PDB file of C-alpha atoms and ligand atoms in Angstrom:
ATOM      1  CA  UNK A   1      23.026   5.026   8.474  1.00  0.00           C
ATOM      2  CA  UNK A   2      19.857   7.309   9.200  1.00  0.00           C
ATOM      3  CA  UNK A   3      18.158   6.073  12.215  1.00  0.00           C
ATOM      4  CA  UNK A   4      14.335   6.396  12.366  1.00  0.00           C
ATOM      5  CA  UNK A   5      11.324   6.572  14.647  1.00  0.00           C
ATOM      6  CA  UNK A   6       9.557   3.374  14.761  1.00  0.00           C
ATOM      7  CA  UNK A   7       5.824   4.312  13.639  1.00  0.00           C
ATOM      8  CA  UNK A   8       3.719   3.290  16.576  1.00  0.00           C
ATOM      9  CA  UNK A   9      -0.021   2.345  16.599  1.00  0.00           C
ATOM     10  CA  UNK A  10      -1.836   1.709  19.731  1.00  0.00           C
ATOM     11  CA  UNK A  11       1.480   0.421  21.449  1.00  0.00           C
ATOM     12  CA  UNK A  12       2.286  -1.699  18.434  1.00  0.00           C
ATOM     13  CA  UNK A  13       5.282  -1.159  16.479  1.00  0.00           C
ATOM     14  CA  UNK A  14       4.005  -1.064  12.549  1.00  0.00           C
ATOM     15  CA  UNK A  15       7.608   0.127  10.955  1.00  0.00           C
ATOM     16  CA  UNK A  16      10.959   0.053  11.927  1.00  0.00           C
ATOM     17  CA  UNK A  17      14.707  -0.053  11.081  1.00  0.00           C
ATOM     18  CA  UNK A  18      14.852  -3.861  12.394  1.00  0.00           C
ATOM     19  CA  UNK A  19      11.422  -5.370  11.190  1.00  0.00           C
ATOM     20  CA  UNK A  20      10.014  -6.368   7.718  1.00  0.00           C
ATOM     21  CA  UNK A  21       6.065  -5.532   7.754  1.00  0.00           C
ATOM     22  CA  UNK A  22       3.864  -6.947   5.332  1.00  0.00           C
ATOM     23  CA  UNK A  23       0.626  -5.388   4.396  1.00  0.00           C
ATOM     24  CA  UNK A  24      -1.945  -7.406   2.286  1.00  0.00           C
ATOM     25  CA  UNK A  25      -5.415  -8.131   0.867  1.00  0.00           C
ATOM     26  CA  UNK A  26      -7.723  -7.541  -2.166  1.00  0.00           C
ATOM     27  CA  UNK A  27      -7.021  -5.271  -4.938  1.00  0.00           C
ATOM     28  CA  UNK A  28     -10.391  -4.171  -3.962  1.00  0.00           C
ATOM     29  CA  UNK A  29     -12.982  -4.935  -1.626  1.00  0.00           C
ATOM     30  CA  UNK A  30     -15.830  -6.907  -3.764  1.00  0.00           C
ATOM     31  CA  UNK A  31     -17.550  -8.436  -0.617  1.00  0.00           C
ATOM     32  CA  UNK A  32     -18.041  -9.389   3.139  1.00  0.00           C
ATOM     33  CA  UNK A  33     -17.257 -13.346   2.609  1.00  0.00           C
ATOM     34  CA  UNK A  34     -13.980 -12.919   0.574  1.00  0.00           C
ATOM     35  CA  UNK A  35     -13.156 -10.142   2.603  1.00  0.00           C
ATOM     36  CA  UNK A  36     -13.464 -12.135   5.765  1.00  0.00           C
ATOM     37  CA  UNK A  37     -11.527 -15.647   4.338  1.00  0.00           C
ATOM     38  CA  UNK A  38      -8.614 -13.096   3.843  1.00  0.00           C
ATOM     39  CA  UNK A  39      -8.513 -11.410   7.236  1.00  0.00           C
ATOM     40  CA  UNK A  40      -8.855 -14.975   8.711  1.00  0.00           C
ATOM     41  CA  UNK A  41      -5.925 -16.309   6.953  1.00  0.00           C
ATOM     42  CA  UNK A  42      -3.527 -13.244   7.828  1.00  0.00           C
ATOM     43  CA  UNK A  43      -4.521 -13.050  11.114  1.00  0.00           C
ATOM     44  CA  UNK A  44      -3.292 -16.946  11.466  1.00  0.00           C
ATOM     45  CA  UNK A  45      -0.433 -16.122   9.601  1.00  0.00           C
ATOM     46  CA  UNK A  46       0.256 -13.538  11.823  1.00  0.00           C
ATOM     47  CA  UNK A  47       0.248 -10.732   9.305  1.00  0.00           C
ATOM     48  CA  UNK A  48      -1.132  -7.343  11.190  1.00  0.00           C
ATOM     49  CA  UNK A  49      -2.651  -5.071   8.307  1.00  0.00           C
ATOM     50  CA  UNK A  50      -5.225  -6.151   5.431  1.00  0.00           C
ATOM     51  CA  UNK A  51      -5.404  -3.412   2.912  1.00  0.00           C
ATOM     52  CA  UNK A  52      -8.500  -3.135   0.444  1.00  0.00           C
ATOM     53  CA  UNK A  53      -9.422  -0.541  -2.305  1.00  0.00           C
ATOM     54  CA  UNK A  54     -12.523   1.385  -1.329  1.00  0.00           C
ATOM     55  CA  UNK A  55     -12.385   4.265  -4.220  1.00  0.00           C
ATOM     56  CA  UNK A  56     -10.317   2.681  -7.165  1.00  0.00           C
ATOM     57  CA  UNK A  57      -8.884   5.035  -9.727  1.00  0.00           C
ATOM     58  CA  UNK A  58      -9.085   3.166 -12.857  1.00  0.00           C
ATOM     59  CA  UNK A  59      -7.420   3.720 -16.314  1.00  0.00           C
ATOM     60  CA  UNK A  60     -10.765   2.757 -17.810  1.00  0.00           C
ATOM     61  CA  UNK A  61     -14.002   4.230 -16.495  1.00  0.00           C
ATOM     62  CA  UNK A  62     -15.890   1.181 -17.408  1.00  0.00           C
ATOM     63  CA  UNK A  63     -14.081  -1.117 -15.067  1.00  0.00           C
ATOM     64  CA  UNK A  64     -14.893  -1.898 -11.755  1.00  0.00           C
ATOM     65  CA  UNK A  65     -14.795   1.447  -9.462  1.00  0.00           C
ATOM     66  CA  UNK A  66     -14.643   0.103  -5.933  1.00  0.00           C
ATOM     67  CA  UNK A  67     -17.547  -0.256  -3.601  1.00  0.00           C
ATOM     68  CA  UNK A  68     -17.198   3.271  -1.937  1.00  0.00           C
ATOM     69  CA  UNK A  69     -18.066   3.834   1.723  1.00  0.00           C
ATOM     70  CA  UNK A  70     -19.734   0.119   2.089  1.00  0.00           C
ATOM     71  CA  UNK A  71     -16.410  -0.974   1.276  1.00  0.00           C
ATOM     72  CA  UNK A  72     -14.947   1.137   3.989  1.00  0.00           C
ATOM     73  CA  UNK A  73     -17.617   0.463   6.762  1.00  0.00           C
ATOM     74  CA  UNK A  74     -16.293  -3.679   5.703  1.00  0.00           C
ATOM     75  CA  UNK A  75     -12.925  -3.217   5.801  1.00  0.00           C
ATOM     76  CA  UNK A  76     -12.948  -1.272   8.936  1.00  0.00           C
ATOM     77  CA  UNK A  77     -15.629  -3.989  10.610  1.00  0.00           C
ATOM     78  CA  UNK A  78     -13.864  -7.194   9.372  1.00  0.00           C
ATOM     79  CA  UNK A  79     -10.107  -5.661  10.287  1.00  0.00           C
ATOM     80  CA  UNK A  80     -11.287  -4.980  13.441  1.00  0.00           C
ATOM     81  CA  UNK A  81     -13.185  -8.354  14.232  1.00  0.00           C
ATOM     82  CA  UNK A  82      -9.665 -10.456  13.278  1.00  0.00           C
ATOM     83  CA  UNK A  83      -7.298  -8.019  14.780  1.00  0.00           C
ATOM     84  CA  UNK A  84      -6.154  -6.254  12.200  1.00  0.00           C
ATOM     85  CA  UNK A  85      -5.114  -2.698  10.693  1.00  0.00           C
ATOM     86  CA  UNK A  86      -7.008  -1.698   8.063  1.00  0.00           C
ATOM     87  CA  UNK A  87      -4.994  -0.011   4.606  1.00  0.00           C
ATOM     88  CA  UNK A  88      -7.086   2.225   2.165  1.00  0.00           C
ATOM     89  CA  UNK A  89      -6.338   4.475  -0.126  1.00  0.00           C
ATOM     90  CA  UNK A  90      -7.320   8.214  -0.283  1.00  0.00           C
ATOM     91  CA  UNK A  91      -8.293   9.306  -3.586  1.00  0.00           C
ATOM     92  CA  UNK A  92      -9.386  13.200  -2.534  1.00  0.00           C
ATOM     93  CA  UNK A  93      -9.756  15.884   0.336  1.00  0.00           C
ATOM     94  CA  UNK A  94     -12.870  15.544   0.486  1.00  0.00           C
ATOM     95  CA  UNK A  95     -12.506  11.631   1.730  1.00  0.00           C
ATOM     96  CA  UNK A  96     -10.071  12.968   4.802  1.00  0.00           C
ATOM     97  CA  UNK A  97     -12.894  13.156   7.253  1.00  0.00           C
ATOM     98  CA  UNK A  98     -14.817   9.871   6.570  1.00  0.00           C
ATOM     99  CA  UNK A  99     -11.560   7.525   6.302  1.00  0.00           C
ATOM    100  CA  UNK A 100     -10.018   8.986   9.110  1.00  0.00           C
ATOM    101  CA  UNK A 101     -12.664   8.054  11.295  1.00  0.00           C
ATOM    102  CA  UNK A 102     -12.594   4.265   9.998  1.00  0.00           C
ATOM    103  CA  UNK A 103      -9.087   3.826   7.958  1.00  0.00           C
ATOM    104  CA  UNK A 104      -6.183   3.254  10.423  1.00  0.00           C
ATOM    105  CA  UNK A 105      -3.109   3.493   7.631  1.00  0.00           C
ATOM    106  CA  UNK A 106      -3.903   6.005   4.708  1.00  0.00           C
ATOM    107  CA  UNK A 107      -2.508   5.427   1.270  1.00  0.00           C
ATOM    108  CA  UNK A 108      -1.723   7.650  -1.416  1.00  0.00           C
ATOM    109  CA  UNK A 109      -1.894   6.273  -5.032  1.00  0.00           C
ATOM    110  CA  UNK A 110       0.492   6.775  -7.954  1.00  0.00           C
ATOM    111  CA  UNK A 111      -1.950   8.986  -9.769  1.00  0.00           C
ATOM    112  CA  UNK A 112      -1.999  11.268  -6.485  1.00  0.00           C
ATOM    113  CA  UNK A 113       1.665  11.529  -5.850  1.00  0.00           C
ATOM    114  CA  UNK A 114       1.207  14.544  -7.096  1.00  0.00           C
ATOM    115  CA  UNK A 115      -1.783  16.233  -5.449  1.00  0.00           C
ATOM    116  CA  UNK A 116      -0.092  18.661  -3.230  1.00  0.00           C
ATOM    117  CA  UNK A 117      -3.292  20.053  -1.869  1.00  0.00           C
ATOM    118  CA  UNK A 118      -3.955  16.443  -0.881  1.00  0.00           C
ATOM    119  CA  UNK A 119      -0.893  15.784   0.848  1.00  0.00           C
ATOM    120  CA  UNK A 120      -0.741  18.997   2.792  1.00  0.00           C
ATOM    121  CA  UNK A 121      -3.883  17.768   4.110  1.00  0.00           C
ATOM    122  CA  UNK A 122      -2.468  14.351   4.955  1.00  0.00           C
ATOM    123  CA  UNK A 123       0.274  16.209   6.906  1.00  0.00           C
ATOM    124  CA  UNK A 124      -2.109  18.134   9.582  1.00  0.00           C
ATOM    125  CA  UNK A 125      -3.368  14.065  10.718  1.00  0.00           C
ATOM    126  CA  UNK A 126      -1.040  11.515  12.823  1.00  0.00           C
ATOM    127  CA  UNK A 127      -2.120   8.584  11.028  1.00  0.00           C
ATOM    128  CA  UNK A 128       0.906   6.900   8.808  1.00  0.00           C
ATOM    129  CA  UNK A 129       0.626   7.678   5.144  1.00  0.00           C
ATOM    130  CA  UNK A 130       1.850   5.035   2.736  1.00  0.00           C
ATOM    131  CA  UNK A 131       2.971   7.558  -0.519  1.00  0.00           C
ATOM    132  CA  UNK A 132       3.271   5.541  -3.275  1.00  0.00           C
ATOM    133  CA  UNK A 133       5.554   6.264  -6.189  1.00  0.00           C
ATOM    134  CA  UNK A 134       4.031   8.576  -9.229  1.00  0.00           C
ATOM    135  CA  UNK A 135       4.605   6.435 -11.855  1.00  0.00           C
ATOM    136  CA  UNK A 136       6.346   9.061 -13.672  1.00  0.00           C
ATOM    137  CA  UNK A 137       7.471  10.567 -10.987  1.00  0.00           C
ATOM    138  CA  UNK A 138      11.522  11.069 -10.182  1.00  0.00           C
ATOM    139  CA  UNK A 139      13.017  10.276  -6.641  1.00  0.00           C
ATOM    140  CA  UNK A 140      13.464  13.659  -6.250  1.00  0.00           C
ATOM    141  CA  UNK A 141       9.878  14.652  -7.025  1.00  0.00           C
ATOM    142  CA  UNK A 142       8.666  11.647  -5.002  1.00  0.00           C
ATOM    143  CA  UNK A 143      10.822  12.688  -1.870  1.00  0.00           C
ATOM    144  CA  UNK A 144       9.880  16.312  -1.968  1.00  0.00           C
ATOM    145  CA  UNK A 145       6.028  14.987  -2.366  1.00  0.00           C
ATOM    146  CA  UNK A 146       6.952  13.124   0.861  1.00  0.00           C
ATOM    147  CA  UNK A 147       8.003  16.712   2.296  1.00  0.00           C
ATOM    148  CA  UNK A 148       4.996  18.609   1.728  1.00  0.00           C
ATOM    149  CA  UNK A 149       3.213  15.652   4.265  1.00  0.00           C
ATOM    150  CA  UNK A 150       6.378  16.292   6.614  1.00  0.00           C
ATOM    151  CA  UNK A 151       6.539  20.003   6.788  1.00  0.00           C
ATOM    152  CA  UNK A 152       3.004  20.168   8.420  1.00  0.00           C
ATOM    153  CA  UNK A 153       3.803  18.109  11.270  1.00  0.00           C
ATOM    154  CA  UNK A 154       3.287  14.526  10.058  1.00  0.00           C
ATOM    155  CA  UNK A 155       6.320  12.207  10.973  1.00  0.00           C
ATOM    156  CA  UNK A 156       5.023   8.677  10.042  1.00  0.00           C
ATOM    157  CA  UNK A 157       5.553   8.259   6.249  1.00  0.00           C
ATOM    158  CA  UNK A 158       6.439   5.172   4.689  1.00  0.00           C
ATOM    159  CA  UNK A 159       7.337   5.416   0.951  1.00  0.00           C
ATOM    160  CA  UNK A 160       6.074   2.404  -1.296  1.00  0.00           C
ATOM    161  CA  UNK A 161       7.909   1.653  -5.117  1.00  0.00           C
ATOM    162  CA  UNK A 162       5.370   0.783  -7.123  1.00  0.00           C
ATOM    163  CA  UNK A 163       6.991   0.662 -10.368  1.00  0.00           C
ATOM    164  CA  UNK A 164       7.629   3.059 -12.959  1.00  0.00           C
ATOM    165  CA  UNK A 165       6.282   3.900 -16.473  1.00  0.00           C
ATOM    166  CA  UNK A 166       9.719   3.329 -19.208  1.00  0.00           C
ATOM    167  CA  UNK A 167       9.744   2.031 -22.453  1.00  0.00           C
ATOM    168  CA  UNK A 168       9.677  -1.551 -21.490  1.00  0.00           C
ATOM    169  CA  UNK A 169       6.082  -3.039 -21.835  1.00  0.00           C
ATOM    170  CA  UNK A 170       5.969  -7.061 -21.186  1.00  0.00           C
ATOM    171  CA  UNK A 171       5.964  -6.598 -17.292  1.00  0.00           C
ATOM    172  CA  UNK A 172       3.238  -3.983 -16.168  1.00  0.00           C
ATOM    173  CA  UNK A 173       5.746  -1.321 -14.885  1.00  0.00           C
ATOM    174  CA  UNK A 174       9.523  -1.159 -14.334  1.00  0.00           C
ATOM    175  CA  UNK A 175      10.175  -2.175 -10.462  1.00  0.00           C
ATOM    176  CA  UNK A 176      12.919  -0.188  -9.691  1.00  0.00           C
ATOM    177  CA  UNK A 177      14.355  -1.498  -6.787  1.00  0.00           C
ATOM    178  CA  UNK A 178      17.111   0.691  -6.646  1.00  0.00           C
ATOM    179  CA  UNK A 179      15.459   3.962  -6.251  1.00  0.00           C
ATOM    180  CA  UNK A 180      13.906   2.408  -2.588  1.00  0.00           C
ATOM    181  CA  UNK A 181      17.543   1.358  -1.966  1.00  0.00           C
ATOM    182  CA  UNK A 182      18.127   5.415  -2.519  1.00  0.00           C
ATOM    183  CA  UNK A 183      15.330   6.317  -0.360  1.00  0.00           C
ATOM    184  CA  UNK A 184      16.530   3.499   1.869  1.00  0.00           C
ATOM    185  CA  UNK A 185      20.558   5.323   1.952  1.00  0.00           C
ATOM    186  CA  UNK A 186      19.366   9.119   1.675  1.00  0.00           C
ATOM    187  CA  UNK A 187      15.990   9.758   3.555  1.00  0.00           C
ATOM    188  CA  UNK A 188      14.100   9.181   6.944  1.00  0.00           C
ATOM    189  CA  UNK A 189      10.969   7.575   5.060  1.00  0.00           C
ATOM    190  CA  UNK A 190      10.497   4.344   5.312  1.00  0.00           C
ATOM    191  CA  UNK A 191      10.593   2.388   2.452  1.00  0.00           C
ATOM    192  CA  UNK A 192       8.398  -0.572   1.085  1.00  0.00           C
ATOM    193  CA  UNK A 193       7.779  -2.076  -2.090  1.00  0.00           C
ATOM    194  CA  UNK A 194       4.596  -2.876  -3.940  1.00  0.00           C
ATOM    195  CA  UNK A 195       5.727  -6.079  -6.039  1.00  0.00           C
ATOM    196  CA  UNK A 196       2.237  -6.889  -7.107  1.00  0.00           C
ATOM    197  CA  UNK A 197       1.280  -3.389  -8.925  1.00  0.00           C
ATOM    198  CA  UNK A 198       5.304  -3.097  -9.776  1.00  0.00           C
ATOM    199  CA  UNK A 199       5.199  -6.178 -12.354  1.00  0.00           C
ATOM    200  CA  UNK A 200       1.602  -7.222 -12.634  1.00  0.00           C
ATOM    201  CA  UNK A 201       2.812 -10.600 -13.119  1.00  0.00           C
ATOM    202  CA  UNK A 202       2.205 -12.962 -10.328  1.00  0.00           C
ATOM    203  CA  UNK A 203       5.174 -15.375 -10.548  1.00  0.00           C
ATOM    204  CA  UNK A 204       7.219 -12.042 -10.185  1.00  0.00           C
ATOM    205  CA  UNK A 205       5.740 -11.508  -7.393  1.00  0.00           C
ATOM    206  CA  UNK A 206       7.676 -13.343  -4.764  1.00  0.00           C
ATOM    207  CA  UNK A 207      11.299 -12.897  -6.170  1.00  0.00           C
ATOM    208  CA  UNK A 208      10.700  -9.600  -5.705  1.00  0.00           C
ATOM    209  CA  UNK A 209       9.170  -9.153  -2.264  1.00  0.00           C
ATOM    210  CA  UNK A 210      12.408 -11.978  -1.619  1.00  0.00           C
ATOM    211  CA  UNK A 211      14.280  -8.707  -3.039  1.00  0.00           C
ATOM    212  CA  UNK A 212      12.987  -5.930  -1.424  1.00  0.00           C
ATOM    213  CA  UNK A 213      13.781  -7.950   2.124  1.00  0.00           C
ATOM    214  CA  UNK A 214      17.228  -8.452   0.836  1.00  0.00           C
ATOM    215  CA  UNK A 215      18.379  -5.194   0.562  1.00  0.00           C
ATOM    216  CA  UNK A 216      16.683  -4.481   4.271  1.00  0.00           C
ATOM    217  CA  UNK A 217      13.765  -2.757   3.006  1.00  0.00           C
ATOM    218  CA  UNK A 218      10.932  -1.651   5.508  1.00  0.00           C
ATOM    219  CA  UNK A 219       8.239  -4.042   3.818  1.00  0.00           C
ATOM    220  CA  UNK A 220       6.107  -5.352   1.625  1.00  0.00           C
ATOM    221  CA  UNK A 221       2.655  -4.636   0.317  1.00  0.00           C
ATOM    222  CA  UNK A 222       1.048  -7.681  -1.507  1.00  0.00           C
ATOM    223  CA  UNK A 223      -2.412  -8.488  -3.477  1.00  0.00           C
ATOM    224  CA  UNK A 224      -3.823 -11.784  -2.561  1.00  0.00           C
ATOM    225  CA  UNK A 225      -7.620 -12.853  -3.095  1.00  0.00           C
ATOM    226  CA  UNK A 226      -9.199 -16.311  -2.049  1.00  0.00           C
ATOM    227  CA  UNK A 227      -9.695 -17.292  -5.535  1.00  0.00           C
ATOM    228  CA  UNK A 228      -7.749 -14.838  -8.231  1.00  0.00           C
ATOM    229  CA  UNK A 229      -9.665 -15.743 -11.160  1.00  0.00           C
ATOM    230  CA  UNK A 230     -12.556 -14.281  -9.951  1.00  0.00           C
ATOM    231  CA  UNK A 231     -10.842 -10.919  -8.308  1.00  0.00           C
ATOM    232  CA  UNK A 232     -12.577  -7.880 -10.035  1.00  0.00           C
ATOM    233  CA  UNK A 233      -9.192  -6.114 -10.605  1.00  0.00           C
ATOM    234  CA  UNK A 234      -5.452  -6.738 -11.305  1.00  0.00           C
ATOM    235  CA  UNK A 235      -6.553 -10.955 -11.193  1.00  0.00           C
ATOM    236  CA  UNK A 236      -2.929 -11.069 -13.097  1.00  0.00           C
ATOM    237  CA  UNK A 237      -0.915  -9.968 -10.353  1.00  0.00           C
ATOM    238  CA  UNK A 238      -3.082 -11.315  -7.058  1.00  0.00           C
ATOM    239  CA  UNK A 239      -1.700 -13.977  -5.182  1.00  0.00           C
ATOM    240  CA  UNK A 240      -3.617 -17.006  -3.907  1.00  0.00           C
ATOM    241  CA  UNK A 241      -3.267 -18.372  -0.267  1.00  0.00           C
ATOM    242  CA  UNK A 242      -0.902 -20.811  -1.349  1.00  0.00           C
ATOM    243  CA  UNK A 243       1.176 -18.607  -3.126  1.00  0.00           C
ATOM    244  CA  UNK A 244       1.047 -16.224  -0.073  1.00  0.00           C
ATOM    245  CA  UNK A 245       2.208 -19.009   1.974  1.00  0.00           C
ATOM    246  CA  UNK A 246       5.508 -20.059   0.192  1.00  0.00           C
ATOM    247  CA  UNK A 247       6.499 -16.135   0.033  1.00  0.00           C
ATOM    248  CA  UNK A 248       5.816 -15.785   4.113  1.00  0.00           C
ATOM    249  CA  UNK A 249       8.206 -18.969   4.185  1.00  0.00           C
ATOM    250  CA  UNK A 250      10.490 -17.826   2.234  1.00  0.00           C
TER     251      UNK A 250
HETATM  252  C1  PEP B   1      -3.382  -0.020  -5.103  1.00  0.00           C
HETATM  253  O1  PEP B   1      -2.434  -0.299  -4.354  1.00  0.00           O
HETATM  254  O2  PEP B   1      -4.534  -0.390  -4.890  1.00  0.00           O
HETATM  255  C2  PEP B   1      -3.125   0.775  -6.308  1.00  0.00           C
HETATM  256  C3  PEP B   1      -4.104   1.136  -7.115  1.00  0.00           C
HETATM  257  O3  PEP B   1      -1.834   1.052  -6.512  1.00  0.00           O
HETATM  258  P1  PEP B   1      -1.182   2.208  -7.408  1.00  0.00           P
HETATM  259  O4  PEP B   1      -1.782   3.513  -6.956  1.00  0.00           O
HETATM  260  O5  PEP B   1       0.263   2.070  -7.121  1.00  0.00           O
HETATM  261  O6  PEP B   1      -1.533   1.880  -8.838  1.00  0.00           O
HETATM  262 MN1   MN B   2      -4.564  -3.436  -7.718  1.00  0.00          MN
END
């Protein structure tokens, strides 16, 4: 069994081998009052980090792009005002300096697995990086993606299966489950799962978080919007309160 360092935040624990963290929040941050009923309701239900799209990389340039550095300066205010970590994805180098100052866990998206410039970068901070799967990307090019943040000096990576592209087209992506059971038995990452992006359906949603804890997976990264229908992005695959309730209980 490989042991790892718990990743450590202001003297609170945020991953390790013997807890299950769950990160969640909008697909994107739209605005202040949505943004604030979420926080609210994960800081009651004791959930520690609210993530939120600031830049969102899009397949289609005409959909909704994210609200940019407002959506930062909201996340990082309305985190901090309930208590919470704030999640955000990086989409270039030349965001390091701005989200570093407000962001406390970075992520990299699927469509940046592959930036190597962009993840040596990450590696020279201390902040955890969540690297999420390429979504044509093998274990072994995920893992040595993972390396190029380790060899410069930065320790606290968690790994996030977000599904994979394969010839099967009625759920959004293929969840593979077993290649973060891999990662899980063969590498010092830590290892969550993205259900939510993974199957873009929302009743898979919970069976699979339900999963990922099963096989003693670090975590769980989850969508979840006041009201769904109106989300800007992935509406299919967000989970209301209620929703997020039964999967806490569960
Ligand atoms: C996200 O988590 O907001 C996201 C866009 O995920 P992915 O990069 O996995 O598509
Ligand atoms: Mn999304």
């Amino acid at each position: 069994m490989i042991k790892r360092t718990p990743i450590i935040h202001k003297d609170q624990i945020l991953f390790s081998d013997s807890s299950f963290t769950i990160i969640a929040g909008p697909c994107a941050v739209e605005d202040e009052d949505s943004l604030r009923k979420t926080a609210n309701f994960l800081s009651e239900n004791g959930i520690k980090m609210l993530r939120g799209g600031v830049n969102k990389l899009r397949t289609s340039p005409y959909a909704f792009q994210g609200l940019g550095r407002e959506a930062v300066y909201l996340l990082s205010k309305v985190a901090k005002e309930y208590n919470l970590l704030s999640v955000a994805e990086i989409t270039s180098e030349s965001e390091i300096d701005f989200l570093t100052e407000y962001i406390d866990i970075l992520v990299v998206g699927t469509r940046n697995m592959f930036n190597y410039r962009l993840l040596k970068e990450l590696g020279k901070l201390r902040k955890p990086i969540i690297l999420k799967r390429g979504m044509s990307a093998t274990i072994q090019e995920w893992t040595y993606a993972a390396e190029y943040i380790l060899l410069q000096g930065n320790e606290n990576i968690i790994l996030c299966e977000r599904g994979i592209r394969t010839f099967e087209d009625t759920t959004r992506y293929t969840f593979d489950l077993a290649a973060a059971v891999y990662v899980l038995q063969n590498f010092p990452y830590y290892i969550i799962t993205d259900p939510s992006h993974g199957t873009g359906i929302r009743s898979l949603v919970l069976p699979m978080a339900e999963a990922s804890r099963a096989v003693s997976l670090h975590g769980v990264m989850i969508e979840i919007h006041p009201n769904p229908e109106i989300s800007k992005c992935d509406a299919e695959q967000m989970l209301n309160f209620n929703d997020f309730v039964k999967l806490l209980s569960k």
